[in-house]
Tab-separated table of C-alpha atoms (C1' of nucleotides) in Angstrom:
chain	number	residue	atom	x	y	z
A	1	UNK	CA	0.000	0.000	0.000
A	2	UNK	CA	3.062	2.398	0.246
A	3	UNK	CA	6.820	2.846	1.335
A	4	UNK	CA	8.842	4.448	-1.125
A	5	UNK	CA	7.618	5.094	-4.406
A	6	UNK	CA	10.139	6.335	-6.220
A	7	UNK	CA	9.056	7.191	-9.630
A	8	UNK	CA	10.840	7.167	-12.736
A	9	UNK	CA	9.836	9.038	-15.884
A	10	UNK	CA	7.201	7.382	-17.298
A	11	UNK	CA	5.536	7.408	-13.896
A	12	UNK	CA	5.707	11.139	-14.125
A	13	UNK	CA	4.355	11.214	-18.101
A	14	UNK	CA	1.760	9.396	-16.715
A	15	UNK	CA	1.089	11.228	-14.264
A	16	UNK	CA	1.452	14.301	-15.653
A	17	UNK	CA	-1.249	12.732	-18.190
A	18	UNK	CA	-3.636	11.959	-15.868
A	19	UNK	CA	-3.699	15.470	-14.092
A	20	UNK	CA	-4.152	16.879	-17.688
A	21	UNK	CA	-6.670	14.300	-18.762
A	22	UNK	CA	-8.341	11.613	-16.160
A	23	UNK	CA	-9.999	10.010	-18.554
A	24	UNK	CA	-7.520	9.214	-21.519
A	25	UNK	CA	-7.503	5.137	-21.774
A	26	UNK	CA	-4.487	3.027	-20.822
A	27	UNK	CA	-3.762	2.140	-24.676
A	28	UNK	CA	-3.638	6.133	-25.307
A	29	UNK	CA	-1.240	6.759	-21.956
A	30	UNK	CA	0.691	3.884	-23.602
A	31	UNK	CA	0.974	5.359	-27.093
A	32	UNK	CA	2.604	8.396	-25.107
A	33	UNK	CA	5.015	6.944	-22.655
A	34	UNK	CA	5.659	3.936	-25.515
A	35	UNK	CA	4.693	1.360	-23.208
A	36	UNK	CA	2.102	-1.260	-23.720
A	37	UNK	CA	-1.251	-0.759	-22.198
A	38	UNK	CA	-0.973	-3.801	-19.866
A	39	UNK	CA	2.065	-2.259	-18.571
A	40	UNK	CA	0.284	1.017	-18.324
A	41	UNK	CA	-2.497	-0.490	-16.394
A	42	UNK	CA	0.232	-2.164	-14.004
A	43	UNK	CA	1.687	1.252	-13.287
A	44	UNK	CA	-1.025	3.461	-12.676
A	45	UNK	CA	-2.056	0.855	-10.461
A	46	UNK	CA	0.660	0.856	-8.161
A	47	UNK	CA	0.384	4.844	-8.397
A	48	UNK	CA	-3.107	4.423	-7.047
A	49	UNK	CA	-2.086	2.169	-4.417
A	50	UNK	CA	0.879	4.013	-2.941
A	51	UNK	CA	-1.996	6.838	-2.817
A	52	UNK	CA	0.387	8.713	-5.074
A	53	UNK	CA	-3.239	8.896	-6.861
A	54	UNK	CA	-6.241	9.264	-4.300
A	55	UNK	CA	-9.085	9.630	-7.532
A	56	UNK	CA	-10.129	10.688	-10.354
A	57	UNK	CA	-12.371	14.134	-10.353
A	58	UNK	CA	-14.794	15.622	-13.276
A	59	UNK	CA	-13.240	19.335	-12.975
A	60	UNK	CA	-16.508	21.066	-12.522
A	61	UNK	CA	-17.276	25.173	-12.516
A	62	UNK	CA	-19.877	26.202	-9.949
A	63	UNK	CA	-20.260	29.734	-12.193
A	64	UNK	CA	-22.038	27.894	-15.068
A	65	UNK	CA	-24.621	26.580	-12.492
A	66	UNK	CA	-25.522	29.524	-11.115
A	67	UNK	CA	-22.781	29.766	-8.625
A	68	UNK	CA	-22.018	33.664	-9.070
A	69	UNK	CA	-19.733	34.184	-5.909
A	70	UNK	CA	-17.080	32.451	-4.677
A	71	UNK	CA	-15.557	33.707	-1.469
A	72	UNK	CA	-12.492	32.648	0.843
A	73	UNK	CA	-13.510	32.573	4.278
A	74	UNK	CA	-11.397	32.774	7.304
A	75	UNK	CA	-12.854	31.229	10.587
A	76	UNK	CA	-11.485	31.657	14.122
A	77	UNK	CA	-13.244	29.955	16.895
A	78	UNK	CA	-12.762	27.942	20.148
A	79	UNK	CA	-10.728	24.729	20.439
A	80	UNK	CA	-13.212	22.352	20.932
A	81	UNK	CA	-15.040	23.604	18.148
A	82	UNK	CA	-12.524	23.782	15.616
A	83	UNK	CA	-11.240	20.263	16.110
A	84	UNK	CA	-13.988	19.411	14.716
A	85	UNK	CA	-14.724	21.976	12.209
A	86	UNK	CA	-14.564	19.369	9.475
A	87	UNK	CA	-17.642	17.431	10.594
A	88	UNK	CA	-19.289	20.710	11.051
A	89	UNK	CA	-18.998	22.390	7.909
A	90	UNK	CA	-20.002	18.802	6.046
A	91	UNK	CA	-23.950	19.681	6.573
A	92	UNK	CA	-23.058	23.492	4.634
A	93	UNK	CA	-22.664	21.611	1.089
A	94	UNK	CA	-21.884	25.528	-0.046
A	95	UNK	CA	-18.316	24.409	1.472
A	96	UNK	CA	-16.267	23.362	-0.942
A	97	UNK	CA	-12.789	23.467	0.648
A	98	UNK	CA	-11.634	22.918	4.911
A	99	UNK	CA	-8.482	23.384	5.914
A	100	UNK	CA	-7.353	23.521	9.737
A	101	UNK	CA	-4.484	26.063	10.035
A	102	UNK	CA	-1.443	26.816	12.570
A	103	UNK	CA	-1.566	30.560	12.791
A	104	UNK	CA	-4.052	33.736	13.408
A	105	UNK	CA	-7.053	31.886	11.973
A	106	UNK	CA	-8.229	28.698	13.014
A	107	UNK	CA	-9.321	27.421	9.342
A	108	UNK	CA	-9.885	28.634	5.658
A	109	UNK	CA	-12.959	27.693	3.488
A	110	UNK	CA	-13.854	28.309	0.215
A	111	UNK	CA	-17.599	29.005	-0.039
A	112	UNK	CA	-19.492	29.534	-3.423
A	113	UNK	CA	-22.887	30.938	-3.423
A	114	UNK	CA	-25.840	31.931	-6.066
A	115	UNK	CA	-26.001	35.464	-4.326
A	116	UNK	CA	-25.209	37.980	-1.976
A	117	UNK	CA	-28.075	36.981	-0.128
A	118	UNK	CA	-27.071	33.382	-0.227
A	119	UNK	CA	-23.486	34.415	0.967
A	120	UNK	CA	-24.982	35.455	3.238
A	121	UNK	CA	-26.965	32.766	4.514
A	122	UNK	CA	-24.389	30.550	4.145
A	123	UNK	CA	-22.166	33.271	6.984
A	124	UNK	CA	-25.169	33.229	9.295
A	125	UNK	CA	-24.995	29.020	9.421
A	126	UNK	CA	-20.906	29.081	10.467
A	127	UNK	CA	-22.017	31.762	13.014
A	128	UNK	CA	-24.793	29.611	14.025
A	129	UNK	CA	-22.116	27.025	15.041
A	130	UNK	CA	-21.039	28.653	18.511
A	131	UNK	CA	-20.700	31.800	19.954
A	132	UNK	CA	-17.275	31.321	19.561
A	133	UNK	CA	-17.045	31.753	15.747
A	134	UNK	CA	-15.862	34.672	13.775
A	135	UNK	CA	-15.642	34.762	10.203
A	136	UNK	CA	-13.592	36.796	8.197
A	137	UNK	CA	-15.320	37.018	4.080
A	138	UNK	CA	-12.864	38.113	1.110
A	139	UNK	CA	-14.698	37.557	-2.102
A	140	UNK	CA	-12.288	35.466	-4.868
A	141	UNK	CA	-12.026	38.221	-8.026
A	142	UNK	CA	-10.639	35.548	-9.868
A	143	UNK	CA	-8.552	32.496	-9.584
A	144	UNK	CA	-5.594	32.001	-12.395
A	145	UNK	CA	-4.253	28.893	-10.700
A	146	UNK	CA	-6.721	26.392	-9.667
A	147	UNK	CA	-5.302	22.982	-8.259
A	148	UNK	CA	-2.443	23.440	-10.712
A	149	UNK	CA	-0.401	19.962	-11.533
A	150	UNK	CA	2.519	18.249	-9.532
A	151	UNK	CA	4.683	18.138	-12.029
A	152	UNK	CA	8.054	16.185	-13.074
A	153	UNK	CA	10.311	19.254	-13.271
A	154	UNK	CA	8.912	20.688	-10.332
A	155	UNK	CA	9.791	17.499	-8.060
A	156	UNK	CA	13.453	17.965	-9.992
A	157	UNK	CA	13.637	21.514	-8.944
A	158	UNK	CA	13.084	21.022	-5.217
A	159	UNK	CA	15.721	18.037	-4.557
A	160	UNK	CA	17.914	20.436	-6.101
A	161	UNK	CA	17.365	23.007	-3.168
A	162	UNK	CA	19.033	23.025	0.353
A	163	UNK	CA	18.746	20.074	2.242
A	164	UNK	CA	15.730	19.401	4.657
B	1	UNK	CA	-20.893	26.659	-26.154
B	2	UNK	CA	-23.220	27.800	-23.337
B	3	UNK	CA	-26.620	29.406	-22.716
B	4	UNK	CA	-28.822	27.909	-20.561
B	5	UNK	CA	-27.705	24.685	-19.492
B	6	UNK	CA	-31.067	23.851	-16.950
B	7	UNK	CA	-30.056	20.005	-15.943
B	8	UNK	CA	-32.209	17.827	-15.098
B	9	UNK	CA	-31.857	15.099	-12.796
B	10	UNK	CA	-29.709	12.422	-15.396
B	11	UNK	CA	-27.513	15.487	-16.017
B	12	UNK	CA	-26.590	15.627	-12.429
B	13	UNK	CA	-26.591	12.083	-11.721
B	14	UNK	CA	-23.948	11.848	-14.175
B	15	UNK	CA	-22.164	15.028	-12.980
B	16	UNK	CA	-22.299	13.057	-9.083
B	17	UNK	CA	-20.597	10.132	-10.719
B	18	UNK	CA	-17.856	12.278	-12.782
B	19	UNK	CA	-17.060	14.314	-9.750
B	20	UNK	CA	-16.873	10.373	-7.919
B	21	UNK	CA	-14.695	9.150	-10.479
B	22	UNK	CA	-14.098	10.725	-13.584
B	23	UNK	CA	-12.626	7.503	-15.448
B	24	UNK	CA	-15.892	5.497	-15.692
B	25	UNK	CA	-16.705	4.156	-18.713
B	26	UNK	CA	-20.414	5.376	-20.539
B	27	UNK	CA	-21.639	1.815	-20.676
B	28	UNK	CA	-21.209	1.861	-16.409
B	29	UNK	CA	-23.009	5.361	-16.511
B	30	UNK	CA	-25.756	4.338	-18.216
B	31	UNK	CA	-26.156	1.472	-15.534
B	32	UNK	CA	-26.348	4.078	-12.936
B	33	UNK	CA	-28.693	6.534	-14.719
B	34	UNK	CA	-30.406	3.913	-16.557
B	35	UNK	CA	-29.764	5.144	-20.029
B	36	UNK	CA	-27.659	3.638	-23.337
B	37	UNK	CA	-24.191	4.197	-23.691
B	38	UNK	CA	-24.304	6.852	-26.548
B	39	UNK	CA	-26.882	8.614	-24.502
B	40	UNK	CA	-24.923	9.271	-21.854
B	41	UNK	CA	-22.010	10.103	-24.317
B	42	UNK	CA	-24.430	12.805	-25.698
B	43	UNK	CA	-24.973	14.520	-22.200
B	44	UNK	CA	-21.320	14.592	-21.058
B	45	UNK	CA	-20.524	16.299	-24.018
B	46	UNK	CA	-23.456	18.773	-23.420
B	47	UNK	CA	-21.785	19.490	-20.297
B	48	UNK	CA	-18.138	19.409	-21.168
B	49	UNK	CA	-19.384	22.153	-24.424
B	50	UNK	CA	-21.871	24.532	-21.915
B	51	UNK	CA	-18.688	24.588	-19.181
B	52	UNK	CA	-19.940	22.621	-16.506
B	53	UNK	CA	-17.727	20.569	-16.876
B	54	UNK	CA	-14.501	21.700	-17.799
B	55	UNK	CA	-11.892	18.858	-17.359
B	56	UNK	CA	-11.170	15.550	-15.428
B	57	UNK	CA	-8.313	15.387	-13.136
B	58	UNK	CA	-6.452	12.589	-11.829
B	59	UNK	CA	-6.300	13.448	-7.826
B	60	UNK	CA	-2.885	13.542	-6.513
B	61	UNK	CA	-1.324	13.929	-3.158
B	62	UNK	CA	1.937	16.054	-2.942
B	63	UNK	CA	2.422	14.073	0.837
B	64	UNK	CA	3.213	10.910	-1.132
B	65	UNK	CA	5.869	12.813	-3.060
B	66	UNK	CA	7.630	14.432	-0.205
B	67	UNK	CA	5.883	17.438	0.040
B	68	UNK	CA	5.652	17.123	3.711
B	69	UNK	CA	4.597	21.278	3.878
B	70	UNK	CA	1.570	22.571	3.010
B	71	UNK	CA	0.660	26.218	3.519
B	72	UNK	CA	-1.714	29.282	2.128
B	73	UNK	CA	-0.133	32.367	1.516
B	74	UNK	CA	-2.011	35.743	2.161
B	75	UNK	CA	-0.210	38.375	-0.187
B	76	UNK	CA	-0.048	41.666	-0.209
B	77	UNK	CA	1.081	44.385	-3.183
B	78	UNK	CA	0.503	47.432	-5.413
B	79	UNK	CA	-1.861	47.126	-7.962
B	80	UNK	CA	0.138	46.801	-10.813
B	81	UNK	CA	1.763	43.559	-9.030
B	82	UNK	CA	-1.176	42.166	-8.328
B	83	UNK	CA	-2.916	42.131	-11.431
B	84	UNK	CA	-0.351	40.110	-13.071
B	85	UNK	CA	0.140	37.858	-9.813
B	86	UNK	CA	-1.154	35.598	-11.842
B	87	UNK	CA	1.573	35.750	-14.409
B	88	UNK	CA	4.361	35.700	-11.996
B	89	UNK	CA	3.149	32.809	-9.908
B	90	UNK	CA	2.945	31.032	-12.894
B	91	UNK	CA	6.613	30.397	-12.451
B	92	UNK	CA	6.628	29.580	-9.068
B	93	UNK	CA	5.212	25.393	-9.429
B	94	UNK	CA	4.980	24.945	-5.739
B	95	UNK	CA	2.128	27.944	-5.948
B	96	UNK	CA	-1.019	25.240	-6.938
B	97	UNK	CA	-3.459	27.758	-6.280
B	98	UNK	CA	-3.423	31.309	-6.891
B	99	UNK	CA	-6.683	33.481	-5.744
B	100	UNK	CA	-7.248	37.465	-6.490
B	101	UNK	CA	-9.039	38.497	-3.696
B	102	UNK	CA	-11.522	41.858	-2.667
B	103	UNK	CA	-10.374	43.056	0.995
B	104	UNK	CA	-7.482	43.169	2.880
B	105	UNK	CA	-5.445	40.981	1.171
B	106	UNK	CA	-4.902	41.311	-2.467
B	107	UNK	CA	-4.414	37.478	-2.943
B	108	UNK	CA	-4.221	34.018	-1.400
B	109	UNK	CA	-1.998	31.381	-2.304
B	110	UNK	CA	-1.449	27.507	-1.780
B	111	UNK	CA	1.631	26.186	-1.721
B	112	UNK	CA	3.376	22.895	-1.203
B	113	UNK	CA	6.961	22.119	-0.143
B	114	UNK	CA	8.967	19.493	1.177
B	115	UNK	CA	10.830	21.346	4.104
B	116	UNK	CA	10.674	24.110	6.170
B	117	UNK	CA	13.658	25.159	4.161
B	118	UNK	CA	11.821	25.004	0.424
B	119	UNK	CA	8.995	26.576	1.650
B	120	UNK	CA	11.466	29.410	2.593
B	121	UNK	CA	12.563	29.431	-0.652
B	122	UNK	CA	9.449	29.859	-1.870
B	123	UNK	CA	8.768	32.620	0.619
B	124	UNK	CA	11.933	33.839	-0.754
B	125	UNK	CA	10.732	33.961	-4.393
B	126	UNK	CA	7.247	35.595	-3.478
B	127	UNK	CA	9.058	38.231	-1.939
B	128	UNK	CA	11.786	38.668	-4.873
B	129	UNK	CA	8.879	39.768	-6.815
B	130	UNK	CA	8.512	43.021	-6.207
B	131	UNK	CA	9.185	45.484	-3.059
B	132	UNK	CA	5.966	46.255	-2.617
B	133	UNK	CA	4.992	42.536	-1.773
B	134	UNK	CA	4.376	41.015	1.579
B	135	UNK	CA	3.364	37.727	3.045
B	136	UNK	CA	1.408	36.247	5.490
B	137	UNK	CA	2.076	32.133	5.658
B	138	UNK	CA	-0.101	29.953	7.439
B	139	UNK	CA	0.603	25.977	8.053
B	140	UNK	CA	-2.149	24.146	6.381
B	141	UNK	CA	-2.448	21.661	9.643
B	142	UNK	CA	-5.018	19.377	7.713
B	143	UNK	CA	-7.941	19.569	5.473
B	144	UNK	CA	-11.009	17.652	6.236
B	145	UNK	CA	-12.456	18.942	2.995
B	146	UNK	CA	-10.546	19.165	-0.499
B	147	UNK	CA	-12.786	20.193	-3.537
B	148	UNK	CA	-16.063	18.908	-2.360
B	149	UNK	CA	-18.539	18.003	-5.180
B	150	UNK	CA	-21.424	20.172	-6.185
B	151	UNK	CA	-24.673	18.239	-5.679
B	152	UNK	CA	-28.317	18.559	-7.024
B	153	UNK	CA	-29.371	18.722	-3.209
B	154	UNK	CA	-26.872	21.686	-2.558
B	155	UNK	CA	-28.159	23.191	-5.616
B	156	UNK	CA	-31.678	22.324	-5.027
B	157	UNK	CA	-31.467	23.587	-1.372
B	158	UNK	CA	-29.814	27.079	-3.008
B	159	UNK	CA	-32.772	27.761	-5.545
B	160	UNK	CA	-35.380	27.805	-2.244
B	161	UNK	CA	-33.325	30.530	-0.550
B	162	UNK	CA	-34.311	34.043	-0.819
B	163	UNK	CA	-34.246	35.840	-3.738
B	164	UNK	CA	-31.099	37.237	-5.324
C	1	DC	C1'	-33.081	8.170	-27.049
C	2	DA	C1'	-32.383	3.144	-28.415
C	3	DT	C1'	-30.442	-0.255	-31.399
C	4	DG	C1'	-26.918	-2.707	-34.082
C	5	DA	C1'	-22.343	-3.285	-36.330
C	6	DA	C1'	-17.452	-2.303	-36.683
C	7	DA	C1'	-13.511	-0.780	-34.428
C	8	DC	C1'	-11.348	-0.292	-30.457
C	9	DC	C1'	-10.102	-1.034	-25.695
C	10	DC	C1'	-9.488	-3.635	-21.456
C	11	DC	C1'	-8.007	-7.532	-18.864
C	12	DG	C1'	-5.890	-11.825	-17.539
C	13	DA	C1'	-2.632	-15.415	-18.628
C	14	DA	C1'	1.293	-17.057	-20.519
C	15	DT	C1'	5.782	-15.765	-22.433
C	16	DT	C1'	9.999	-13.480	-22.742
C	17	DA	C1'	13.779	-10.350	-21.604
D	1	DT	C1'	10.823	-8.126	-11.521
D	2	DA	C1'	8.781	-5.803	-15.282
D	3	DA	C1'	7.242	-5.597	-20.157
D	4	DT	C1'	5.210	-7.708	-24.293
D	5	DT	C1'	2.054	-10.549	-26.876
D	6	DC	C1'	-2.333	-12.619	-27.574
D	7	DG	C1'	-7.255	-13.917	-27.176
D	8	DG	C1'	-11.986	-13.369	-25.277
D	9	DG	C1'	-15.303	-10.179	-23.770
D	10	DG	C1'	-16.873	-5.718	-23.059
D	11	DT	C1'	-16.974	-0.765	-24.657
D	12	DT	C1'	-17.127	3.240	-27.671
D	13	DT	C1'	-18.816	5.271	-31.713
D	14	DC	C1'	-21.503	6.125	-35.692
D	15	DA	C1'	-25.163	5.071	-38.401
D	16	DT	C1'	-29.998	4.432	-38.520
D	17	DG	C1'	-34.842	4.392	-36.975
DNA sequence: CATGAAACCCCGAATTA
DNA sequence: TAATTCGGGGTTTCATG
């Protein structure tokens, strides 16, 4: 299920492929890497199962459903309450991203809504959470990287650097 | 290439399943919506040509690489800076996400590293940019939620709120 | 939107390097 | 240990209704 991976190149074409394009077949990843599909299959495989790969995701854009705003919000809050912030915020679908931090705020969600007013709404249910909660909004103007690819050169790049 | 796209509830059954796991087949859709293969063919490529959905992405986890670090950057600069923050990040592969933001930041960052040490060097970079630029780095400690999937029921739940 | 036919792809097993 | 070849079965795609 792990230990070290290790990847070689054609890991990382594939790879690279499959950040690109999650749904290319094995016999097309082959005909780029020149490997056979089998092979192919055998690899990506093992890149799933050393969690290298976690899944495969339809890349989809909440502004062509409606989804006008999307807004970064910054949560600070008790102890208790933030442990288990996760759980929380899973009933407020309008959540898209949690992450816990180590600093002045407690966590950082993304939040996309139809409308100010739903913004809005969607504020007054992490306020509803405890007394404890404060939110800070900022409203995303736009987002030129999204999720952008781990990538072969990058990996390269940082071995390079100083030491750990 | 857009308009209207109004789904109904095969569109989103099939946007669920995509947002699941991108790589299934059309035949295995069609089990799951009830529908033939080339039917199902027919609607993802609605959605892929109105925007919805705009790519499929194979998941992957920087941890299993070595990037043991990961952190958002708040960022602060002139004008001129920011609007091509963009740009400049663009050269900067540890940056995977890259926000413009409304308030007091003018943009948020996420960044991965594998040490304390290359995430100073990324620090480094972000600062190199311009004099005007200053940062605000927060540990990403974990992230119960990563990209959640947008749902009929979230949208369904949206359309009952109040008015724009 | 379903059906049917042709081409293609996937998968497992056996083989080879 | 890892890749290739090969055959059976399923899948995609395009035509048609």
């Amino acid at each position: 299920m792990e230990s070290k991976p290790e990847l070689d190149a054609k890991d990382w074409q594939l790879l690279e492929a499959l950040q690109r394009d999650a749904r290319l077949g094995y016999a097309e990843l082959g005909r780029k890497v020149k490997l056979s599909a089998p092979a192919v299959a055998e690899r990506v495989k093992r890149l799933e199962d050393a969690g290298v790969i976690s899944g495969y995701r339809a890349v989809v854009e909440p502004k062509r459903l409606g989804y006008r705003i999307e807004a970064m919000v910054r949560l600070r809050c008790d102890g208790g309450i933030c442990a288990r912030i996760g759980q929380i915020v899973a009933d407020i679908p309008e959540v898209l991203d949690c992450r816990r931090l180590a600093g002045e705020d407690s966590a950082l969600l993304r939040v996309v809504a139809m409308s100010i007013g739903h913004l809005e709404s969607v504020l007054d249910r992490l306020l509803k959470i405890h007394a404890s909660v404060s939110t800070t909004t900022l409203i995303v103007l736009q987002a030129p990287h999204a999720n952008r690819a781990v990538t072969r050169t990058m990996w390269d790049a940082a071995r390079k650097l100083p030491l750990d």
